[in-house]
Structure formats: structure tokens, C-alpha cells
Coordinates of C-alpha atoms in Angstrom, one line a residue:
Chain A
X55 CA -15.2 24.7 26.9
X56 CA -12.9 22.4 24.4
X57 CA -12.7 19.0 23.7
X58 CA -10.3 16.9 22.7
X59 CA -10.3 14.0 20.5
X60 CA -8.2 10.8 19.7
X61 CA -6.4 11.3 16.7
X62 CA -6.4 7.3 16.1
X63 CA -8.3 4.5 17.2
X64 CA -6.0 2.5 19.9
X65 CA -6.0 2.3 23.9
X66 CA -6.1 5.7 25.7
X67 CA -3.6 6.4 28.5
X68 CA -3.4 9.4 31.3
X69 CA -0.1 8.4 31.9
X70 CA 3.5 8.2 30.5
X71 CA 3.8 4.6 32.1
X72 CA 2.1 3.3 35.1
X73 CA 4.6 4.6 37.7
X74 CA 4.1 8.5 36.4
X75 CA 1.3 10.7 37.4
X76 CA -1.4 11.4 34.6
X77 CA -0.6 14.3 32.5
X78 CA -3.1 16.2 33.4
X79 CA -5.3 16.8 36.5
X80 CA -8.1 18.9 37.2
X81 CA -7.4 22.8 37.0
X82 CA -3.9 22.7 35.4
X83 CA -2.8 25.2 32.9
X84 CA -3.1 23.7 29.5
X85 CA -0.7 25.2 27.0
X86 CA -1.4 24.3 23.3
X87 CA 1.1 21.4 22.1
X88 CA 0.6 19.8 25.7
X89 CA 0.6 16.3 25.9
X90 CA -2.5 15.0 27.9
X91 CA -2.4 11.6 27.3
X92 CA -1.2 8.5 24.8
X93 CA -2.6 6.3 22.6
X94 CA -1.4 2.9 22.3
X95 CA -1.9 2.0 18.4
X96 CA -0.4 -1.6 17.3
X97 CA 2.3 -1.5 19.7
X98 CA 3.7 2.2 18.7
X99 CA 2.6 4.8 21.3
X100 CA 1.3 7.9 20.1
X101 CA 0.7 11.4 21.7
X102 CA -2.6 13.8 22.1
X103 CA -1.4 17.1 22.3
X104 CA -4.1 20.1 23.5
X105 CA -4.6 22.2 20.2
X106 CA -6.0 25.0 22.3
X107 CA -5.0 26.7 25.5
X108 CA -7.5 26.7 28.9
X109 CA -7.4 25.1 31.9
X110 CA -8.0 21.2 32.1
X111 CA -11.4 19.8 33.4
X112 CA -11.5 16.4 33.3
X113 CA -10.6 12.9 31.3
X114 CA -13.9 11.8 29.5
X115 CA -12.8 8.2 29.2
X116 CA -11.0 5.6 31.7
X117 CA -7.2 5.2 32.0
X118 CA -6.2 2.1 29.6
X119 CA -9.4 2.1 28.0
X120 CA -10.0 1.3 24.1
X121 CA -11.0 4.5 22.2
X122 CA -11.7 4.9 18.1
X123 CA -10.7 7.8 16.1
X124 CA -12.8 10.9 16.9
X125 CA -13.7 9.9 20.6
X126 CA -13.5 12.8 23.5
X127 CA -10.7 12.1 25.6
X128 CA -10.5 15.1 27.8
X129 CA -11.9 18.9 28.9
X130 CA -10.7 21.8 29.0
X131 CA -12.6 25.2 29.8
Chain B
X261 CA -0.7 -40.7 20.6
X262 CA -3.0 -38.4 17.9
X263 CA -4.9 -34.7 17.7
X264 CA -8.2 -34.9 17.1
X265 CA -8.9 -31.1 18.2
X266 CA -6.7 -28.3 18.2
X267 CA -7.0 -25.5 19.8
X268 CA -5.1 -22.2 18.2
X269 CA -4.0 -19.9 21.0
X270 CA -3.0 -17.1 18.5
X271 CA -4.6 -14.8 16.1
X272 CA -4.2 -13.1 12.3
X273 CA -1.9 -14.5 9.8
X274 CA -0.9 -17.2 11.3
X275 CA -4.3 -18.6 13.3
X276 CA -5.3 -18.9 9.4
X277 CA -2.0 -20.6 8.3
X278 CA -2.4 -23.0 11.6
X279 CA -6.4 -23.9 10.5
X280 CA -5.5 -24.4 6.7
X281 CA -3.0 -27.1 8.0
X282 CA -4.7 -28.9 10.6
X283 CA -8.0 -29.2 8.4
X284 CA -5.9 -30.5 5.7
X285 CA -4.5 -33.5 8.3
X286 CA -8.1 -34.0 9.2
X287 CA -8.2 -32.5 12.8
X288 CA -11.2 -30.3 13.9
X289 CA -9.9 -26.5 14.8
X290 CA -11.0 -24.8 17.7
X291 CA -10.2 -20.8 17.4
X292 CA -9.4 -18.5 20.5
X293 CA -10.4 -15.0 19.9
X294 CA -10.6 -11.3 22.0
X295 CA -13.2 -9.3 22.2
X296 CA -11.9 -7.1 19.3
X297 CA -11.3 -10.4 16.9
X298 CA -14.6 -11.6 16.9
X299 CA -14.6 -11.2 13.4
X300 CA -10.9 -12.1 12.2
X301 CA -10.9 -14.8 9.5
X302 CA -9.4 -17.5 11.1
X303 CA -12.8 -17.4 13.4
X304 CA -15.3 -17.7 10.1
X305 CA -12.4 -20.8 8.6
X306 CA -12.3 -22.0 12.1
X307 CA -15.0 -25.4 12.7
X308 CA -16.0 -23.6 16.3
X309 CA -14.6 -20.4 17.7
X310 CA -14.1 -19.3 21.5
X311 CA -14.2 -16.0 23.4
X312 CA -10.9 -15.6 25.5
X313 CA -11.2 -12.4 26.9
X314 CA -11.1 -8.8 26.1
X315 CA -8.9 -6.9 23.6
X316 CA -6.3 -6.4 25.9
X317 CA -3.5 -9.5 24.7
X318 CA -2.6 -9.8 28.5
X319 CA -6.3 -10.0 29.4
X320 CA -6.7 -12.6 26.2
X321 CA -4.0 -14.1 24.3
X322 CA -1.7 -13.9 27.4
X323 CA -4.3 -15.1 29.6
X324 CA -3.0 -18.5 30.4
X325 CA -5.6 -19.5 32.7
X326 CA -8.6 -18.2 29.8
X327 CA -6.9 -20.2 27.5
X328 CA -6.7 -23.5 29.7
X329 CA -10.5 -23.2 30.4
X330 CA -11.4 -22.5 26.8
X331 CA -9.7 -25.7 25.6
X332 CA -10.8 -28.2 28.4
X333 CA -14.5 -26.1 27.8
X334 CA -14.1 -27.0 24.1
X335 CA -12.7 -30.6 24.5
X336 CA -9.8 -30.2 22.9
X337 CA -7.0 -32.6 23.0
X338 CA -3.9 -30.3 21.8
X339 CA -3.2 -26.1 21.6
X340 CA -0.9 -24.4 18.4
X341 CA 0.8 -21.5 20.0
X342 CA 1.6 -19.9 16.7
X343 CA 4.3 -17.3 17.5
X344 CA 4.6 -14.4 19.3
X345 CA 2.4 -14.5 22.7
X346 CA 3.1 -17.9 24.7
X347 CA 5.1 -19.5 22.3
X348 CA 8.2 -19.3 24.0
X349 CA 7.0 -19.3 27.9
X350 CA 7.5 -22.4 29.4
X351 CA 4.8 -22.0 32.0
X352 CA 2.2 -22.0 29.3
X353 CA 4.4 -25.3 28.6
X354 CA 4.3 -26.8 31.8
X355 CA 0.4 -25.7 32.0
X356 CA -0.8 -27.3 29.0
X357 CA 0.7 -30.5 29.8
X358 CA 0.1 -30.0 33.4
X359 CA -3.8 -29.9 32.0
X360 CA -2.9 -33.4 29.9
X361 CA -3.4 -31.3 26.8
X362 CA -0.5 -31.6 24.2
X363 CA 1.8 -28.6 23.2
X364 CA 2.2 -28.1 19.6
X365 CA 6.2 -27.0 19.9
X366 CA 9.2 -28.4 21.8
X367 CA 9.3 -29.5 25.4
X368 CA 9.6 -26.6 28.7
X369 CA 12.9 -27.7 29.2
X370 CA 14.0 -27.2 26.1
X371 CA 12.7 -23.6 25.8
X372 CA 13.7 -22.3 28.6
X373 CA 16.9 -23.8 28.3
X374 CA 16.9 -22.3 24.4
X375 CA 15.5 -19.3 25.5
X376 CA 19.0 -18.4 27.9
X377 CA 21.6 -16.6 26.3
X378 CA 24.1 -18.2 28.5
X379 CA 23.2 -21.9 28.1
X380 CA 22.1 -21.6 24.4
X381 CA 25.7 -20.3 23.6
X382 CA 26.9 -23.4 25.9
X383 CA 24.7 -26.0 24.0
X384 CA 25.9 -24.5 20.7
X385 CA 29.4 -24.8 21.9
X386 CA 29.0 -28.4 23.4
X387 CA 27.5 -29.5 19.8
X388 CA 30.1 -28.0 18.1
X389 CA 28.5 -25.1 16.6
X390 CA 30.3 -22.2 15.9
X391 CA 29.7 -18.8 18.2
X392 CA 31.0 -15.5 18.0
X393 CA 34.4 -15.9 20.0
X394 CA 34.7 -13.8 23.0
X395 CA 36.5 -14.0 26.4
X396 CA 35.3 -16.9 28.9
X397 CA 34.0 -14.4 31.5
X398 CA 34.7 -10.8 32.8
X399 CA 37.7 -9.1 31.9
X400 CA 39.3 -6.9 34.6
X401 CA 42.6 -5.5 33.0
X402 CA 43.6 -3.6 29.8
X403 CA 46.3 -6.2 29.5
X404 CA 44.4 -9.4 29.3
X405 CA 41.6 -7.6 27.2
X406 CA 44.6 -7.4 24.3
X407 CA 45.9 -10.9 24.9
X408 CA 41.9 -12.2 24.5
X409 CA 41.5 -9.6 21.5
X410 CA 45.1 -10.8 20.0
X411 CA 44.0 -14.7 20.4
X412 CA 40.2 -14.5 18.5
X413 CA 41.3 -11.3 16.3
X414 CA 40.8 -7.8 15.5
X415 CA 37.8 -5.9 15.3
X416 CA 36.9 -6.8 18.6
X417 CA 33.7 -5.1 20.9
X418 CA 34.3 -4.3 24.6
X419 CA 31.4 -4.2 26.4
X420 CA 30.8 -4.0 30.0
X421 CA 30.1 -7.1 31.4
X422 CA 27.3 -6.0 33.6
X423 CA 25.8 -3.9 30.6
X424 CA 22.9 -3.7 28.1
X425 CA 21.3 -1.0 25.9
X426 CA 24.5 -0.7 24.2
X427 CA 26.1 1.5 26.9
X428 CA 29.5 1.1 27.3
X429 CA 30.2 -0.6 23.7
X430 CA 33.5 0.1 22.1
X431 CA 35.1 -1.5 18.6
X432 CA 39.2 -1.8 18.1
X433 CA 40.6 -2.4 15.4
X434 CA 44.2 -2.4 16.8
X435 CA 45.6 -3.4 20.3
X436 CA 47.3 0.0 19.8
X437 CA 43.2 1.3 19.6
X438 CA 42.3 -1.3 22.0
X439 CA 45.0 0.2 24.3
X440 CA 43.5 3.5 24.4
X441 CA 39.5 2.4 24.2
X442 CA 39.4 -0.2 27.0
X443 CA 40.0 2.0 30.0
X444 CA 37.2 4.4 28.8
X445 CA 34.8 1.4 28.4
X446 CA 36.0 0.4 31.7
X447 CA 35.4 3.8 33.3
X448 CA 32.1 3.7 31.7
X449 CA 31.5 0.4 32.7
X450 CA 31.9 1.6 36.1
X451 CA 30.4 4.7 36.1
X452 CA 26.8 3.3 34.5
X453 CA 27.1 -0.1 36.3
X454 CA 29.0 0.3 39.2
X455 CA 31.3 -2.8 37.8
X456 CA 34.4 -2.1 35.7
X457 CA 34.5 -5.7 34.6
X458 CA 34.2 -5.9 30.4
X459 CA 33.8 -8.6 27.8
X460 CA 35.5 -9.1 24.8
X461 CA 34.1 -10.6 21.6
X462 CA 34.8 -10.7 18.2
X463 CA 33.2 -7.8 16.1
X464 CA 30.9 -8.3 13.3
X465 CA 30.5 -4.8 11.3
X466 CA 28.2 -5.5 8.5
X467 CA 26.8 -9.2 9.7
X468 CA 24.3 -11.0 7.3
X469 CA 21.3 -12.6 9.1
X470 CA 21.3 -16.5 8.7
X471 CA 19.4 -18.7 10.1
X472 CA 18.4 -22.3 9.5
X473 CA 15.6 -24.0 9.5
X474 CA 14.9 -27.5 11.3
X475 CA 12.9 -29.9 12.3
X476 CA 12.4 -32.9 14.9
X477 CA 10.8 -35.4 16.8
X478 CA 12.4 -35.7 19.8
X479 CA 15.1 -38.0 18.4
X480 CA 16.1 -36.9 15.0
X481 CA 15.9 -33.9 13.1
X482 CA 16.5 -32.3 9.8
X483 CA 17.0 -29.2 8.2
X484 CA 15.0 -27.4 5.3
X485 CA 17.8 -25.0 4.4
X486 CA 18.5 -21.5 5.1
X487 CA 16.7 -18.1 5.0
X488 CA 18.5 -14.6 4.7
X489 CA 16.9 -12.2 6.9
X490 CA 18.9 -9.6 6.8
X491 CA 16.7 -6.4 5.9
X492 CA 15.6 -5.5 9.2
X493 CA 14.0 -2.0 10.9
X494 CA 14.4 -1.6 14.3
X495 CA 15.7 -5.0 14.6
X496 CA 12.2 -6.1 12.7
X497 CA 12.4 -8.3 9.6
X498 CA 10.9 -7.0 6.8
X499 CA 12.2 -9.0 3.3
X500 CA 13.1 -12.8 4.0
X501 CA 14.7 -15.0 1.7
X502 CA 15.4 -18.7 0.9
X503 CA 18.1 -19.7 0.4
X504 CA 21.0 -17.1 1.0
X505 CA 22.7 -16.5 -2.1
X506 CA 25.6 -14.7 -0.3
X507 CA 26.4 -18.0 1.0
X508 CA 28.9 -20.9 -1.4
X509 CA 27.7 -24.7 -1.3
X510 CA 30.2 -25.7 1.6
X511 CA 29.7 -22.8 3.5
X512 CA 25.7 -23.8 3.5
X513 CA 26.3 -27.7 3.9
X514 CA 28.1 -26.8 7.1
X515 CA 26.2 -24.3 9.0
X516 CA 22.7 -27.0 8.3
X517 CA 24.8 -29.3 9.5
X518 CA 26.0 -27.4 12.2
X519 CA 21.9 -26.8 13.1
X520 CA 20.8 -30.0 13.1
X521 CA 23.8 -31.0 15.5
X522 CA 22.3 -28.6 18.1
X523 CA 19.0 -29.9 16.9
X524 CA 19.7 -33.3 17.9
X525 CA 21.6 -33.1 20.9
X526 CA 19.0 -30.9 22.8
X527 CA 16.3 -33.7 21.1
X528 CA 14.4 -30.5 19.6
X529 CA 10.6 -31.5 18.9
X530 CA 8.8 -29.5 16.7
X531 CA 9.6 -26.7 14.2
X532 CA 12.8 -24.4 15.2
X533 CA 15.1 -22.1 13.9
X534 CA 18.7 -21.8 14.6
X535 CA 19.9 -17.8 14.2
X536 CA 23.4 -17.1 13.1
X537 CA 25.6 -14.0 12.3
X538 CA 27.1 -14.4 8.8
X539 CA 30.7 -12.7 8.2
X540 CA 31.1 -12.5 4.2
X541 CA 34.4 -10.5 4.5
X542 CA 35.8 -13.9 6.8
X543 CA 33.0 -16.2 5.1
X544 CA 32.6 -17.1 8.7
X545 CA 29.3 -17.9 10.8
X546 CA 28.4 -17.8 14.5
X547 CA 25.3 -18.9 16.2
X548 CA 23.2 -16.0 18.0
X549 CA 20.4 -17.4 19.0
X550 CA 17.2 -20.2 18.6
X551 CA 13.5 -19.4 18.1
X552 CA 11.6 -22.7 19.5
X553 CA 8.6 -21.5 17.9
X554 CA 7.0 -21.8 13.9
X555 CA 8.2 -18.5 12.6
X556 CA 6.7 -15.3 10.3
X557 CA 9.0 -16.2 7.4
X558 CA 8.6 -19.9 7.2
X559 CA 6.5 -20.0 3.9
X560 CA 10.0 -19.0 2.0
X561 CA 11.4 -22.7 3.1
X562 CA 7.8 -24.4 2.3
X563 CA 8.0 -22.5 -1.4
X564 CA 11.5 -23.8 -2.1
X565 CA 11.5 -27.2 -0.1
X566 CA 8.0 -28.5 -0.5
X567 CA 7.7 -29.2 2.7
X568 CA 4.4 -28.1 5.3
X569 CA 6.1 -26.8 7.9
X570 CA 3.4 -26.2 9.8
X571 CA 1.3 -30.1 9.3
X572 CA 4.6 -31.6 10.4
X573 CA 5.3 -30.1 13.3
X574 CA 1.3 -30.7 14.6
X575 CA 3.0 -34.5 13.5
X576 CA 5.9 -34.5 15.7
X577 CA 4.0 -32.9 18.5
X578 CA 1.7 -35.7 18.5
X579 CA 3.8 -38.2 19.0
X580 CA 4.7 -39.1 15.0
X581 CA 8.1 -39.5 13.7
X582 CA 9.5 -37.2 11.0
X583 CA 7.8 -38.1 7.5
X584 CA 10.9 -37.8 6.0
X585 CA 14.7 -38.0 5.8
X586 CA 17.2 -35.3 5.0
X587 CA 18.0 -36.9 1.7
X588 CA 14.1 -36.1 0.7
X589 CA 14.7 -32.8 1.2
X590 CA 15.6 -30.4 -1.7
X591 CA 15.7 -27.0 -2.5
X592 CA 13.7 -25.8 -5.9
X593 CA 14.6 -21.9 -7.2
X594 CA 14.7 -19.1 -5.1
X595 CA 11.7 -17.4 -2.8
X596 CA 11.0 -14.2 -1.4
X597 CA 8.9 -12.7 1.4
X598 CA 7.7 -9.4 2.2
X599 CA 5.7 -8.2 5.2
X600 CA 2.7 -6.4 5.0
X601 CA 2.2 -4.1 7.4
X602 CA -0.8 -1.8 8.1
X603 CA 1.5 1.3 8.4
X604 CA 2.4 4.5 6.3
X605 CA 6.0 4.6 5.2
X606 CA 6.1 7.6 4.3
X607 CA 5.0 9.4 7.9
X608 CA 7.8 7.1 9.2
X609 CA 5.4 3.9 9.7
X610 CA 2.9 5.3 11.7
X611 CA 0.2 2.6 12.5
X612 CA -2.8 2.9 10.1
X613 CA -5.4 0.0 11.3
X614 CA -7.9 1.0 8.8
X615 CA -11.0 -0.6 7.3
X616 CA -10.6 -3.1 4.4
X617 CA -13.3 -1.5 1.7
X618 CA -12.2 -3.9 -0.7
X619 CA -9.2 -6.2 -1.3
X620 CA -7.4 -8.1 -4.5
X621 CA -5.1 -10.6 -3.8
X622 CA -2.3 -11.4 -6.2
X623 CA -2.5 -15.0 -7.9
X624 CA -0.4 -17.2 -10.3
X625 CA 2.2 -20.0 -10.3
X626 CA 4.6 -19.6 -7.6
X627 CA 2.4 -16.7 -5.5
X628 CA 1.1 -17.1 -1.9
X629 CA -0.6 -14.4 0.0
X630 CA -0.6 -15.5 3.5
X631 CA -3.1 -12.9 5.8
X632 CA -6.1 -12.4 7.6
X633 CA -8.3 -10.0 5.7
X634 CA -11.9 -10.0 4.0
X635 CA -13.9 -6.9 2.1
X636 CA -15.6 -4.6 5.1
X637 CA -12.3 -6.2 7.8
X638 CA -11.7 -3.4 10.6
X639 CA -8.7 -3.5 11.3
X640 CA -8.3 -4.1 15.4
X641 CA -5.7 -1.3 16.7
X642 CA -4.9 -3.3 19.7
X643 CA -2.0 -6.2 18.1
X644 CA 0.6 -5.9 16.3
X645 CA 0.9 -4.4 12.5
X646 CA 1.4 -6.9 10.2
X647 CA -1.6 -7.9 7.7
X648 CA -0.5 -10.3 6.1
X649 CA 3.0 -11.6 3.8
X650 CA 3.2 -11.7 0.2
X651 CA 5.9 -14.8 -1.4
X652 CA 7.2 -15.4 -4.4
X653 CA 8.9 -18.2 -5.7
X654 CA 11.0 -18.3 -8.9
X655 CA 13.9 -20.0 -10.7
X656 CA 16.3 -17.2 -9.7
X657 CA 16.3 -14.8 -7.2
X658 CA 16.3 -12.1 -9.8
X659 CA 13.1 -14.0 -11.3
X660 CA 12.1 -14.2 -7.8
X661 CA 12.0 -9.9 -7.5
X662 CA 10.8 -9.6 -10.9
X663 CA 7.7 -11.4 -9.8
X664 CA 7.3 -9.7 -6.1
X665 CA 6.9 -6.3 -8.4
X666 CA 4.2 -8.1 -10.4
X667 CA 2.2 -9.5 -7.0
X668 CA 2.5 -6.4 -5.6
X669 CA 1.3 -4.1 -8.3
X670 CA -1.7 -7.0 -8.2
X671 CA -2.2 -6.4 -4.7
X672 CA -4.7 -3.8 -3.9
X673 CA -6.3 -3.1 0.0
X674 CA -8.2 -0.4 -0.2
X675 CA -9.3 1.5 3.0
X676 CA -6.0 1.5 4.7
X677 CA -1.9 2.1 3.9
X678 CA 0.5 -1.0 3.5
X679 CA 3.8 -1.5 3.6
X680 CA 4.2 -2.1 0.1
X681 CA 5.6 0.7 -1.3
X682 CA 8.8 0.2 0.7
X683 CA 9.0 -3.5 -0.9
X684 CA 8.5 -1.9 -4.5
X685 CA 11.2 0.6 -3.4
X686 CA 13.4 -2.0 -1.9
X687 CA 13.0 -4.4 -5.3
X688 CA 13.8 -1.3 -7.5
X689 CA 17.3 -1.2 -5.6
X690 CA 20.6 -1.7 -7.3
X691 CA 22.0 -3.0 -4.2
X692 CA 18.9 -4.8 -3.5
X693 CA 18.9 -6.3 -6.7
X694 CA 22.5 -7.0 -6.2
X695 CA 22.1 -8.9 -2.6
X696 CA 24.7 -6.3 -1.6
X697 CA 23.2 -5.6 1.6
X698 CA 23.4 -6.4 5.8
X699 CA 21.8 -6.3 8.9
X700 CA 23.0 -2.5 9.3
X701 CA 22.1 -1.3 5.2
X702 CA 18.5 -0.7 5.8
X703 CA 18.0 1.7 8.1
X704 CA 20.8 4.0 7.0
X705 CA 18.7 3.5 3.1
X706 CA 15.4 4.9 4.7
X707 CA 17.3 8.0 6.3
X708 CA 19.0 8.8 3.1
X709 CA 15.6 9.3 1.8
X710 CA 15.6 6.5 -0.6
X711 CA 11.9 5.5 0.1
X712 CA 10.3 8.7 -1.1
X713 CA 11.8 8.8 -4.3
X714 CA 11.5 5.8 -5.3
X715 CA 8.3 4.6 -3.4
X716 CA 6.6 7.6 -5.2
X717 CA 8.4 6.3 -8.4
X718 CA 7.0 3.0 -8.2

């Protein structure tokens, strides 16, 4: 079981833009330098890559939702 | 018809700006905020504060409909846009008067008809303001694309006339090169757009950014001079001057003359700005563009004119007429602004929305620090970068750089990275120093690596 964290404090996305599907969805193979979601930080979009491999569980916090520094974004196990 | 209670529908640098000058005119301020600015400065300067919304600008400071209810809830009688967010939508317009509030910037009409490419370039034309000359319409044959290219002169840009994002651009210097680059733009033209049909217009290879600033009441107008604006990233202004030195006495006399013709004949109210292309190799100048809006960089024009922007357009927009006449206004010396962003310029300015552990602000004769901060300030990561601006004014524009260094060394955030070491680059500049610079210098400065040796320097 992993966790990963916002590197910055901003707006957490699943998803490139709202017509794409979310990065990630429950049981996908998670390589490490994956990007499983964005965050929006003053205007300039920034991405959270996996820094371990495993298999993705689940996003720990709502599409387009604030997040600070630090904050669990996603599983993986 | 007066403001008694204004309501600022905007946030940072310039809600605090937009307070200082209404409480200075007597009016009682009425301050917007989000969720996340519940603790900005302009809500502790503010005489009552209001909740929008959440931190989300659509949910908040593009909310039109939270922002109506919070200034009929708040009684008041008149709403500062500031810039940025609604300034420029004429449906906030047309709402705010529809609600029998009064809008602190020109009329709908006039921004929507400012706010087209098309019929700003046709009210330009029709005042007699020069524009970057360019074929009438679409061009469909090589032939007439050299006759067009032959008549306003060489280098000329083809571009497809159904295009944007720069595909399908192409510069001639020749009709020999034209010759041989117009089908290609053509076939590209056709092949990204499904329309061969081009434009021709004059090319501009190193322009200087000009642009004017004016004023009126819905009848007359005047001009406070000119601002150079030409050190942009990412098409983002980050050193503004007033005046442009590049620029000779007739040269400047005609292009504020040429603004406050447009001014006048679209009866501008409020504070505007009129953006132009300047061509030092022709010493020529062509109208791009007009902000209907206060701007970021207007404090360079208050430091050499004298003049509150900002108090006399809340004026105008209540019904006065301009306190003064262009013969009242003169220009003192030479000022400079820099913006201060919370970024890191050297992890190519990656956002930093820290926390403001403590702060100095720089002082002295002819030093204004325009921002938003106080000691213990978090930083919201949800607008846009910029902190805060710091201007200098001066004699002479060197005078004028010598004392940016000084202010800047003063200033001292701790708890997040600025901008400033790219302005303490930028001042130690030959070229800078110089005023040898365009629109197109900066950019190709940062790649060359300019920033890390001497932003580590300074």
C-alpha cells in the first residue's frame, strides 16, 4: 500500500481536461513516473507522477477539489 | 449623480489600490472576497467585507449573479471591476446597470465594441489612427498577395485568413521570397483550415510595445502619456515604463494624439489604454488593440503625471467631468515598474504561493510598493501569481534603475520566492540599461541563461 501526495498546494484534477477520462482507475498498472493526476497552482498546471510502481486503488480526494501541500491524493497497493 | 458605496468586485493588489482611492474621495468600500481570501488585506482596509463564494474564481469572482446579490445585500450604489475577471464582459456591464448599480469603467457598447478585433481596427481607422497595413480582406492568388505586399512594403506576414495559433504564418522579405512562400502558406492554409484564402500585413520583426494612456467622461478625454511595455514572458508584462524613451517628442505628441482621437470618437468613459506596435527601424506606430479596463502598470503614469488614475475614473463613472485639461497634464522624470510574482525563476517560474513569515517593504522619495501582503499572509494558490509591483520614479531613466536596485535589495518576503531576482538581473543588463530591447529580446535572454548568472550575481 502507497500513497501519494500533492507536491504543492492548488486544485487537484483526475483528469487532463474535462473531456478526457481520469488518469487512473481502479486496478490499472501504475508504472513509476505515471501521471495520475494535476494540480492547478496559480494558473500553471502541474503534474503528480506515482514515485512507486503497484496497481492503483483509488483517488483519496474529489475531482476539482482544493488540496495543500502534503495531502493524499491517491492509492496504490 | 454620486457614489456613496462601492463595491470592489476584484481581489489582491488592486482591491487595495481601488480602497486607498475611494476612501481618499470619501466613499465607504464594500470588499468581495472567496472563501480562500477571507483574509487578503484589502478585506482588513475594506469598511465592510462580503463572502462571494468559494475559491473557485468562476464560483466567486466570476460569479456574476453572487456579485449582484452581494452589492444590492450590502446597499451599494456603484461596483470597481479592477482588472482581470469581469472587467471587460459586457454582460457584467449590462447586469450592473440592469440592477441600477453604476459600473466603474466605460459603457457595454463600448467594450464589446473595443473588445472586437475587427471593429476596433475599424474605429482606429475611422479616427484616423494608424494600424498595421494589411490587405482589405482574404487574399486568394499569389499574384494579388505581391501587388498588396508591393503597395504597404516589404517584410510582409502571410497568414491564413481562417487561421490562429500561428499556423500557417510566413514572413517575405522580397516578392521574389514572397513568390515562392505564398503557395506553401496557401497549401497550408488549406490543409489545417480547409480554406486557402491568406492575409497579408505588414511585418513588424522586433516591435516595441506602446501604449497610451487616457482618460474620459463620455465627452472629452485626455491622455497621461505613454508607457513602454515591451519586456514581456509568454506574452506577460513583466518591466513597465513611463514614458518610452525609444520614442522622439513628435513621434510621442502624435501617437497621444492619435489615442485621444479614438478616445473621443467612441466617447470612452473611464480609464483606458490604447495598445500600439512601435517600429524604431521605420519610427512608425500601429494600433493593436484597447484595454477598457484600469490596468496593472498604471502607477508608472500616476508617478510621472501626478495624476490618480484610479479616483478619476470612480469620477467619470459617476457622472463628473474630467478634473482637468490636457494642458494640466505633465510629465515629471522617468518611472519604472516591476512585477512581483510569487514564483521561482530559477525552476523556470514555477508557482510558489508560500507563507509571508515576515515582510520589509522598501521606502523613500519616489518608491511605491503596490501589493497585498501582511506578516503570517498564506498565500491563496487558487489566482493568479502576482504579489504585488514595486515603482520607481527618478529624474532619468538610468536614475530610475539605479533606484529599482536599491528598492529591491530593501525588499525582503520571507517565506516564499519572488520574482525579484529576474528584475535585479534585468537592471544589471547592458542592453537593459541601454533601452536596447523589444517585444521578442526577453525570452530569447532567459534561454541563453542570462538569469542564472547574473540573478545569482546580484
Amino acid at each position: 500500500m502507497s500513497d501519494i501526495q500533492s507536491p504543492l498546494p492548488g486544485t487537484f484534477y483526475h483528469q487532463a481536461s474535462p473531456e478526457e477520462p481520469p488518469f487512473k482507475v481502479k486496478g490499472d498498472a501504475v508504472a513509476v513516473g505515471d501521471v495520475i493526476g494535476l494540480v492547478e497552482v496559480m494558473k500553471t498546471f502541474i503534474q503528480v507522477n506515482a514515485e512507486e510502481a503497484g496497481t492503483f486503488v483509488q483517488y483519496r480526494v474529489g475531482n476539482a477539489t482544493p488540496v495543500t501541500a502534503g495531502d493524499v491524493v491517491a492509492e496504490l497497493e | 449623480m454620486t457614489i456613496q458605496r462601492l463595491f470592489i468586485a476584484n481581489r489582491g493588489e488592486i482591491a487595495v489600490r481601488i480602497i486607498r482611492a475611494a476612501q481618499a474621495l470619501g466613499i465607504h468600500t464594500i470588499q468581495a472576497h472567496s472563501e480562500a481570501d477571507a483574509d487578503m488585506l484589502a478585506v482588513k482596509l475594506a469598511d465592510e467585507a462580503v463572502l462571494i463564494g468559494p475559491a473557485p474564481a468562476k464560483d466567486s469572482y466570476l460569479n456574476i449573479a453572487a456579485i449582484l446579490n452581494a452589492a444590492k445585500d450590502t446597499g451599494a450604489d456603484a461596483i470597481h471591476p479592477g482588472y482581470g475577471f469581469l472587467s471587460e464582459s459586457p454582460t457584467f456591464v449590462r447586469a450592473v446597470e440592469d440592477a441600477g448599480l453604476i459600473f466603474v469603467g466605460p459603457s457595454a457598447d463600448t467594450i464589446e465594441r473595443m473588445g472586437d478585433k475587427v471593429a476596433a481596427r475599424q474605429a482606429a481607422e475611422a479616427a484616423g489612427v494608424p494600424v498595421v497595413p494589411g490587405s482589405k480582406g482574404r487574399v486568394d492568388t499569389v499574384a494579388e498577395a505581391v501587388a498588396i505586399a508591393e503597395e504597404i512594403g516589404f517584410p510582409v506576414m502571410i497568414k491564413a485568413a481562417a487561421g490562429g495559433g500561428g499556423r500557417g504564418i510566413r514572413v517575405a522579405t522580397t516578392a521574389q521570397e514572397l513568390k515562392s512562400l505564398a503557395p506553401q502558406a496557401k497549401a497550408e492554409a488549406e490543409a489545417a483550415f480547409g480554406d486557402g484564402g491568406l492575409y497579408v500585413e505588414r511585418a513588424i520583426l522586433s516591435p516595441r510595445h506602446i501604449e497610451v494612456q487616457i482618460l474620459g467622461d463620455g465627452e472629452n478625454a485626455v491622455h497621461c502619456f505613454e508607457r513602454e511595455c515591451s519586456l514581456q514572458r509568454r506574452r506577460q508584462k513583466v518591466w513597465e515604463e513611463a514614458g518610452a524613451d525609444c520614442l522622439d517628442e513628435q513621434t510621442r505628441a502624435a501617437l497621444c494624439a492619435s489615442a485621444v482621437a479614438l478616445a473621443k470618437a467612441v466617447n470612452y468613459r473611464g480609464a483606458g489604454t490604447l495598445e500600439y506596435l512601435y517600429d524604431a527601424a521605420s519610427n512608425e506606430f500601429f494600433f493593436i488593440e484597447m484595454n477598457t479596463r484600469i490596468q496593472v502598470e498604471h502607477p508608472v503614469t500616476e508617478m510621472i503625471t501626478g495624476v490618480d488614475l484610479v479616483a478619476e475614473m470612480i469620477k467619470v463613472c459617476a457622472g463628473a467631468k474630467l478634473s482637468m485639461t490636457q494642458d494640466q497634464i505633465t510629465r515629471t522624470g522617468h518611472a519604472i515598474e516591476v512585477r512581483l510574482c510569487a514564483e521561482d525563476p530559477f525552476m523556470d517560474f514555477m508557482p510558489w504561493p508560500g507563507q509571508v513569515k515576515s515582510l520589509k517593504i522598501p521606502t523613500g522619495e519616489g518608491v511605491r510598493f503596490d501589493h497585498f501582503l501582511s506578516e503570517g499572509y498564506q498565500i491563496p494558490p487558487f489566482y493568479d501569481s502576482l504579489l504585488g509591483k514595486v515603482i520607481v520614479h527618478a529624474e532619468t531613466r538610468e536614475a530610475a534603475i539605479d533606484k529599482l536596485v536599491v528598492a529591491l535589495t530593501e525588499l525582503d518576503i520571507d517565506g516564499t520566492k519572488t520574482t525579484a531576482p529576474l528584475h535585479l538581473a534585468l537592471a544589471a543588463d547592458p542592453d537593459v540599461r541601454a533601452g536596447a530591447f523589444h517585444t521578442q529580446w526577453l525570452e530569447p535572454w532567459l534561454e541563453a541563461g542570462n538569469l542564472t548568472a547574473k540573478g545569482d550575481a546580484a
